[in-house]
Short mmCIF file of C-alpha atoms (C1' of nucleotides) in Angstrom, two decimals:
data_model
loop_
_atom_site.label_atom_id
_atom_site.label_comp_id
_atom_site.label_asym_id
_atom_site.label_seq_id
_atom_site.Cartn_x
_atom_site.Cartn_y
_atom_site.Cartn_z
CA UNK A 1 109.28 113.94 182.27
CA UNK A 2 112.67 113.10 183.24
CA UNK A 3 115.32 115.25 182.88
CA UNK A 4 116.74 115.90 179.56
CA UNK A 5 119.95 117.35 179.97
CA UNK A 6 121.71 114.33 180.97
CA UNK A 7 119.97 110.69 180.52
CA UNK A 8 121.53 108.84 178.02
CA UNK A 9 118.49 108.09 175.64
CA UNK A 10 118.18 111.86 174.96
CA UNK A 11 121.86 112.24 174.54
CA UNK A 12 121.93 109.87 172.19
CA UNK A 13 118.81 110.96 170.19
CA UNK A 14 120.29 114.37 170.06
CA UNK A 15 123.75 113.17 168.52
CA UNK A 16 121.42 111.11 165.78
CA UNK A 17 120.05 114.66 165.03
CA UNK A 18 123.63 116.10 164.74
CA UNK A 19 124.15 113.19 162.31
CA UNK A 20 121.22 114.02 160.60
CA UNK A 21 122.08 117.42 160.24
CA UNK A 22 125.24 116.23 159.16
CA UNK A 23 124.46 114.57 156.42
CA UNK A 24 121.44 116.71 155.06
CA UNK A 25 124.54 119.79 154.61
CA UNK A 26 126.65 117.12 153.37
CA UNK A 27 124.38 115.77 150.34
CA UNK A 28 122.91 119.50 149.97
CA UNK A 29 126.63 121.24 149.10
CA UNK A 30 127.38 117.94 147.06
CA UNK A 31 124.07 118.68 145.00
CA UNK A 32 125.13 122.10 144.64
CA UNK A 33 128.40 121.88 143.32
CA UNK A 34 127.54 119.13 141.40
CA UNK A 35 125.74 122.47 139.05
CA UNK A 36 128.76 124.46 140.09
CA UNK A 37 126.97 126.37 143.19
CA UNK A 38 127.65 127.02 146.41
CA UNK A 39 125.92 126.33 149.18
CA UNK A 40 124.04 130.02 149.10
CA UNK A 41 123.65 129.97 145.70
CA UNK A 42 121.76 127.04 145.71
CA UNK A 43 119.43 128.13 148.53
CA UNK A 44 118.62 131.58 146.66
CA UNK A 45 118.06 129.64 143.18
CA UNK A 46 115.76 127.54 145.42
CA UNK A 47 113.73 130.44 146.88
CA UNK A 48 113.51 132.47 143.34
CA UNK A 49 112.60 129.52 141.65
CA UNK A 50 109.11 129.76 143.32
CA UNK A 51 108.33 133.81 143.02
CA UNK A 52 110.63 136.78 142.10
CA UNK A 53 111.74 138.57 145.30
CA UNK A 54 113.10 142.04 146.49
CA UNK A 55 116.72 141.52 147.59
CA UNK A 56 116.06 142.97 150.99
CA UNK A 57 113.37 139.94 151.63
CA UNK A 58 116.30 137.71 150.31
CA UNK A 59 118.47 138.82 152.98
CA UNK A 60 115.96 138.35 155.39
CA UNK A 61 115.13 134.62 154.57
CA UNK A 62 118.98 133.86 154.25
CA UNK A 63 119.28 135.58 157.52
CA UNK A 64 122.05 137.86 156.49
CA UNK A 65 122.88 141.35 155.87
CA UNK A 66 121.44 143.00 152.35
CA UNK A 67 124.70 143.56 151.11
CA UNK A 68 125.29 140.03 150.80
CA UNK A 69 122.99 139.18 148.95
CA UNK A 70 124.34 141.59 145.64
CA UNK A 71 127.23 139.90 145.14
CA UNK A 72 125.14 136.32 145.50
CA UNK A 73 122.81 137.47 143.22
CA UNK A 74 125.52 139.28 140.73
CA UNK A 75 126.99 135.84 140.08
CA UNK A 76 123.80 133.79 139.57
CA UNK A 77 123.26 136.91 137.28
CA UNK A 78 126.52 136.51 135.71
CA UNK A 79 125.56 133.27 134.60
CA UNK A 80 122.16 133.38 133.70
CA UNK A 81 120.01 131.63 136.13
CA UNK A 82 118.58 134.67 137.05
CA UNK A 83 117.93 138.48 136.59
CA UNK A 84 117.06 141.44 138.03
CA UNK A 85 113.61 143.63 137.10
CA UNK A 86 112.40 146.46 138.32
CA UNK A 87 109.50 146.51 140.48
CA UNK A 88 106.30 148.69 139.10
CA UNK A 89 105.20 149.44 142.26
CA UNK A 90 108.23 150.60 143.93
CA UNK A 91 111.13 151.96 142.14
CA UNK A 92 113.82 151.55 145.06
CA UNK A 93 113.28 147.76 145.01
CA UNK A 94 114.55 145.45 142.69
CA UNK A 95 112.96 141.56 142.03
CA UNK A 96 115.16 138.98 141.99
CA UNK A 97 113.68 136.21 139.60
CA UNK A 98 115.16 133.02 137.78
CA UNK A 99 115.11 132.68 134.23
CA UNK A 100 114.15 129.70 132.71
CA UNK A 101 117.29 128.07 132.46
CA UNK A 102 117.52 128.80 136.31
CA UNK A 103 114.18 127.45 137.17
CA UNK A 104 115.03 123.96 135.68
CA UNK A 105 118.79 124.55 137.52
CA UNK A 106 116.77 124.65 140.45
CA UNK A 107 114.59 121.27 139.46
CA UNK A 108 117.30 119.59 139.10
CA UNK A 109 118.50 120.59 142.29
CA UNK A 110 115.40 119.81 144.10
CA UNK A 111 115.35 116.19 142.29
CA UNK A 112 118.46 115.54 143.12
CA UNK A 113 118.49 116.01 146.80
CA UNK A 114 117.53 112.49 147.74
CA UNK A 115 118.25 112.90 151.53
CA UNK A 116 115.55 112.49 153.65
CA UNK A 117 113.94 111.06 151.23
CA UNK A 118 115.71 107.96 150.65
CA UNK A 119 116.51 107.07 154.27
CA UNK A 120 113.00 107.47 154.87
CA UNK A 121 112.14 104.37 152.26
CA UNK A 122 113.29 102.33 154.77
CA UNK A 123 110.17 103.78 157.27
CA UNK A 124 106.43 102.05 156.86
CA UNK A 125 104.08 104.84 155.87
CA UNK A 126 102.88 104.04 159.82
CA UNK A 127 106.70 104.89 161.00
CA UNK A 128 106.53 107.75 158.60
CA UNK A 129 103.42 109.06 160.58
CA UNK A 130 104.97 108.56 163.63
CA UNK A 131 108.13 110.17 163.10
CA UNK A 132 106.07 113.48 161.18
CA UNK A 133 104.27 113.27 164.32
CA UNK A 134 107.12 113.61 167.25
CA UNK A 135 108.89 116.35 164.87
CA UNK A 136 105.95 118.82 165.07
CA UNK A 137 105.69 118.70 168.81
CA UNK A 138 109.50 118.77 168.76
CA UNK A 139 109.12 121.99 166.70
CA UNK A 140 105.76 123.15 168.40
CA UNK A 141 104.80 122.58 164.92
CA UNK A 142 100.69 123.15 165.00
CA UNK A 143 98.97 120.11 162.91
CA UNK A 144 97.59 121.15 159.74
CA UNK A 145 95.96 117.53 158.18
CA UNK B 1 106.06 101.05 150.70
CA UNK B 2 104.89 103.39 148.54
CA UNK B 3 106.66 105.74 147.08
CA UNK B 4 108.53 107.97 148.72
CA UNK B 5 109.19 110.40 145.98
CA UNK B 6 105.77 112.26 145.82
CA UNK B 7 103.65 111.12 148.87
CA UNK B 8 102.79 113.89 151.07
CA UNK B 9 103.46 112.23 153.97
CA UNK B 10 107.40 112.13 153.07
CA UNK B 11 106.99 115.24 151.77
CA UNK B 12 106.10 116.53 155.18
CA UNK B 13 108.46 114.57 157.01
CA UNK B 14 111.30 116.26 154.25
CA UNK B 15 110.38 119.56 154.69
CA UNK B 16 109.65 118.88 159.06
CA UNK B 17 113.38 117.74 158.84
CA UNK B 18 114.77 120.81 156.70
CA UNK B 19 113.40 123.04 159.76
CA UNK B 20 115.54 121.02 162.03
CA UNK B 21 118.61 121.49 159.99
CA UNK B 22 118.07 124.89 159.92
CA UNK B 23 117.47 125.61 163.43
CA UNK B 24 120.10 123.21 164.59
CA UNK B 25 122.36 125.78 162.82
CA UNK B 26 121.04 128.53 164.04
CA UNK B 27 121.43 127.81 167.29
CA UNK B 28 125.19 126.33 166.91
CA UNK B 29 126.42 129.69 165.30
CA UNK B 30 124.27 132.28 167.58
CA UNK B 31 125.93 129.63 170.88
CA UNK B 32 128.99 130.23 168.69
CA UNK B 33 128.95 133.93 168.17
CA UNK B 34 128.02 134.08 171.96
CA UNK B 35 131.46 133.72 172.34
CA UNK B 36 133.02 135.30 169.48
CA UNK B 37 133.80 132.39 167.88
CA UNK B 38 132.70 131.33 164.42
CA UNK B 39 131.14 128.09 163.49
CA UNK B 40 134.31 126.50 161.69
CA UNK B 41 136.21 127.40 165.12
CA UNK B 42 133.13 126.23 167.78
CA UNK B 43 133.58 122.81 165.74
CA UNK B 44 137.41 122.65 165.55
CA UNK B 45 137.16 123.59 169.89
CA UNK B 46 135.02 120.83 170.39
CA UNK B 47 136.77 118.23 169.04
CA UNK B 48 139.93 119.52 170.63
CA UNK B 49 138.16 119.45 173.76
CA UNK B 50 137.98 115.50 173.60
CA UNK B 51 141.29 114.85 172.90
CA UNK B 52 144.64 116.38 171.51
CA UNK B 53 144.53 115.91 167.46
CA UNK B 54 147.02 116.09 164.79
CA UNK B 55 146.13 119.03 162.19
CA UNK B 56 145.63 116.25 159.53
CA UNK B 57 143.08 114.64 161.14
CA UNK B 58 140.78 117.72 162.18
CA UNK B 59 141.08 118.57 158.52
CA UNK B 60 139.48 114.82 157.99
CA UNK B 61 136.94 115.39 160.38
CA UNK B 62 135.46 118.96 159.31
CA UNK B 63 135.71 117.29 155.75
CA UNK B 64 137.93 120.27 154.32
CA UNK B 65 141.50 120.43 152.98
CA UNK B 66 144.53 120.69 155.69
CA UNK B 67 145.71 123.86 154.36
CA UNK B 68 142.08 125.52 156.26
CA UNK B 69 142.47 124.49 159.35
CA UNK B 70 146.20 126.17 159.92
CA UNK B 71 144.33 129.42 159.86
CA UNK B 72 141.46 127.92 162.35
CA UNK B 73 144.18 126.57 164.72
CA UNK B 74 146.07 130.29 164.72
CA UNK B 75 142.69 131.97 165.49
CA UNK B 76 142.02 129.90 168.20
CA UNK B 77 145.82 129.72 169.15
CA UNK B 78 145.51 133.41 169.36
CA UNK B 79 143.34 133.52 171.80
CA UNK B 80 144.50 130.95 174.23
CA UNK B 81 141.81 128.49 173.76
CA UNK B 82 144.18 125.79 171.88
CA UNK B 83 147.83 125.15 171.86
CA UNK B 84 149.87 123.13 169.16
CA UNK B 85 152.13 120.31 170.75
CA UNK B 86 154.98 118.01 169.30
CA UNK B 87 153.44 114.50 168.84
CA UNK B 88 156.91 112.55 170.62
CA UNK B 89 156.53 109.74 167.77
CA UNK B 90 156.77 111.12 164.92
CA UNK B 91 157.86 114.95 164.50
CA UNK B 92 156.19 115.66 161.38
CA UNK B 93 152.86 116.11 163.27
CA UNK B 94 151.98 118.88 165.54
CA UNK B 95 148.91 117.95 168.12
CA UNK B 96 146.41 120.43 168.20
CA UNK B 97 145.26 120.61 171.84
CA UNK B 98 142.39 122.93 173.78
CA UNK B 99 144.15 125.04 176.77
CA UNK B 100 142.34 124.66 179.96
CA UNK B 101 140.32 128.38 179.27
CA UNK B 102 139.39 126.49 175.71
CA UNK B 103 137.90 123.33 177.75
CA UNK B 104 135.86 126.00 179.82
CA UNK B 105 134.86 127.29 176.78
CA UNK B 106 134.07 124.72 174.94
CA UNK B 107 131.91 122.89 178.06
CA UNK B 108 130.07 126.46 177.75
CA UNK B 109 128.96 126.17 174.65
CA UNK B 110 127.73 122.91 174.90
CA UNK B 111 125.64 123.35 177.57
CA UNK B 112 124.42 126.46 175.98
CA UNK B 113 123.28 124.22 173.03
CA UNK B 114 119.59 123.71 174.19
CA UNK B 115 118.45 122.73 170.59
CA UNK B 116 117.62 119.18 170.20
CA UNK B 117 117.35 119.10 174.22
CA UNK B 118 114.29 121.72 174.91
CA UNK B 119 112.46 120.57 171.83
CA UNK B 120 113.19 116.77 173.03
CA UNK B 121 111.92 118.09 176.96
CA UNK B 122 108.19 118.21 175.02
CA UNK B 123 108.23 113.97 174.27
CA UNK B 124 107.56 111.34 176.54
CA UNK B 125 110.44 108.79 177.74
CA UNK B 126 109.01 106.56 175.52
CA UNK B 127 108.36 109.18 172.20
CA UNK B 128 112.15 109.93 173.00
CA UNK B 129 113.16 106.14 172.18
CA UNK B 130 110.82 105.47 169.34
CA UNK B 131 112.21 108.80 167.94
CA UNK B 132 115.33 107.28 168.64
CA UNK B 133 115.00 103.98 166.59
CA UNK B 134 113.36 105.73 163.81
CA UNK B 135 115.92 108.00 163.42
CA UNK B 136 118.73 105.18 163.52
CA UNK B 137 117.17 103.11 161.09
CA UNK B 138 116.98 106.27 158.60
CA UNK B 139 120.41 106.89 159.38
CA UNK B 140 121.19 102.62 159.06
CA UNK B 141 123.02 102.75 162.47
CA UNK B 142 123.07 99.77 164.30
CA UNK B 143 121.53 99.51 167.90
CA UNK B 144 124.27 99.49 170.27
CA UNK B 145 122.75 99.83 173.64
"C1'" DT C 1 113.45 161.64 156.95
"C1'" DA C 2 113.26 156.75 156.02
"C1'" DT C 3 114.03 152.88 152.98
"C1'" DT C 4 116.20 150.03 149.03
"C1'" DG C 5 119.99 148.49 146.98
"C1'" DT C 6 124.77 149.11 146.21
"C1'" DT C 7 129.69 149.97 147.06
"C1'" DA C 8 133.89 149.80 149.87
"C1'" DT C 9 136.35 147.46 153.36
"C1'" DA C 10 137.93 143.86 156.26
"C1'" DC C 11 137.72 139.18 158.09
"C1'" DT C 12 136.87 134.19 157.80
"C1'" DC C 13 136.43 129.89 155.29
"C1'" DT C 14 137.44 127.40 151.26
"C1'" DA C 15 140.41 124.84 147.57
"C1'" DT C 16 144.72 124.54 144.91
"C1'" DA C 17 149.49 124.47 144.42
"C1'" DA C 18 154.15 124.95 146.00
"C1'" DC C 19 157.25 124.72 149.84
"C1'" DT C 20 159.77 122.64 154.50
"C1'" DA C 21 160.84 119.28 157.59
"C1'" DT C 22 160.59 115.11 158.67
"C1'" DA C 23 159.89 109.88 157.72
"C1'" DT D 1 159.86 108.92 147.77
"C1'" DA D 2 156.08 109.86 150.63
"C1'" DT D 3 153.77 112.38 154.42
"C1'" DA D 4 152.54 116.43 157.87
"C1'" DG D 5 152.08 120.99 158.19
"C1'" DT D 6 152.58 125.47 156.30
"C1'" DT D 7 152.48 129.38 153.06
"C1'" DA D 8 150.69 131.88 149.08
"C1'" DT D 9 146.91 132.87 146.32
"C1'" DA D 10 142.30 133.51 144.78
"C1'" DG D 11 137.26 133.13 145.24
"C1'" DA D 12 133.16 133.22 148.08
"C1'" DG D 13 130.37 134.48 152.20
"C1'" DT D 14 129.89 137.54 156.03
"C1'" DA D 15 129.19 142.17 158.78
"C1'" DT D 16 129.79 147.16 159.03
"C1'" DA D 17 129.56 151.68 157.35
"C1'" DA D 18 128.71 155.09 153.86
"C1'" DC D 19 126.34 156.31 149.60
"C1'" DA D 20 122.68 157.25 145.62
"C1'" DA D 21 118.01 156.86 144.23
"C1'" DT D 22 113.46 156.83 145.59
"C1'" DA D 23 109.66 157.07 148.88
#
DNA sequence: TATTGTTATACTCTATAACTATA
DNA sequence: TATAGTTATAGAGTATAACAATA
């Protein structure tokens, strides 16, 4: 294993991942505000879309500070993709959820975020394999098929 | 080639290459905050440390309006890591240019950036170039080398 | 006492529009 | 007149600290 920190085939593999990265933000805030979202917005709509969730666990996937996450929530509130209800089992904690009209926001969204997906039409299934293969060990990803 | 809206292959490879993203960022803003700098002003440092760069054309880079990266430049001015310079040819244009402390600094953080190099440490020389050519014909980059 | 969510505050990044100095 | 950079303004995301309600 030669070293990595300077030969130039892993330099340039990790500027192709910069570019990935790149471009994945790039199409992601582009879906986003094509709803009129930001970028956070769009990645709390995501996560309520598939289960209601305490604002502190919000913060937590987000990686930010709680009190962030009222004023993200407040204007997804504001405009109806989602709401807040109280939770039956705790009365301190409040669920974030989307409302309907939030849950197909957040369809949308997901359908419309054709990165990754459309650069990969122009991988075989057998490059496909390959490629899902080197990113779990580059992840120390355990195989689950 | 089937597919690659549903298959849960591409699926996979999606979601494998959404964990990337987000620890590529990670990473960049914790190398970042390592040095009190923000993300916005670890990017704006590192392309100053390549070469001096009208304000304009930083703005063109980072993909925002001019008017943001003013504030960038003064933080960073602030602090002695960058200097503005008069461009000789044409006085309407002020060079943005990293100090020698801001090259230090910026050769810091990326050596600090192990992500995408320690992950890449766990493939083969030869992984590393078929990872390479997958990823530049997702990207549709030509070969160069 | 500890925890949940919120408020208050301050800073950074962002876009828009108006301004200045050059060209 | 067109362009480069700046300023002014407003909205959004962020962290910190202090607070009310509940556990």
């Amino acid at each position: 294993m030669a070293t990595t920190r300077t030969d130039p085939l892993t330099l340039e593999v990790v500027d192709l991942i910069g570019t990935v990265v790149a471009r994945y933000y790039e199409e992601y805030d582009r879906a986003a505000a094509a709803h009129s979202l930001t970028g956070a917005q769009a990645r709390v709509l995501g996560l309520l879309s598939l289960e209601p969730t305490p604002m502190r666990k919000i913060a937590q996937k987000l990686k930010c500070e709680p009190s962030n996450v009222t004023g993200i929530v407040d204007r997804l509130e504001t405009r109806g993709l989602v709401e807040r209800r109280p939770d039956p089992a705790d009365r301190r904690v409040k669920l974030a959820a989307a409302t309907e009209k939030g849950a197909r926001t957040a369809l949308q969204l997901r359908e419309s975020l054709g990165f990754a997906r459309e650069p990969l039409a122009e991988l075989s299934h057998a490059e496909r394999a390959v490629l899902r293969d080197l990113l779990r060990r580059m992840l120390g990803v355990d195989a689950e098929s």
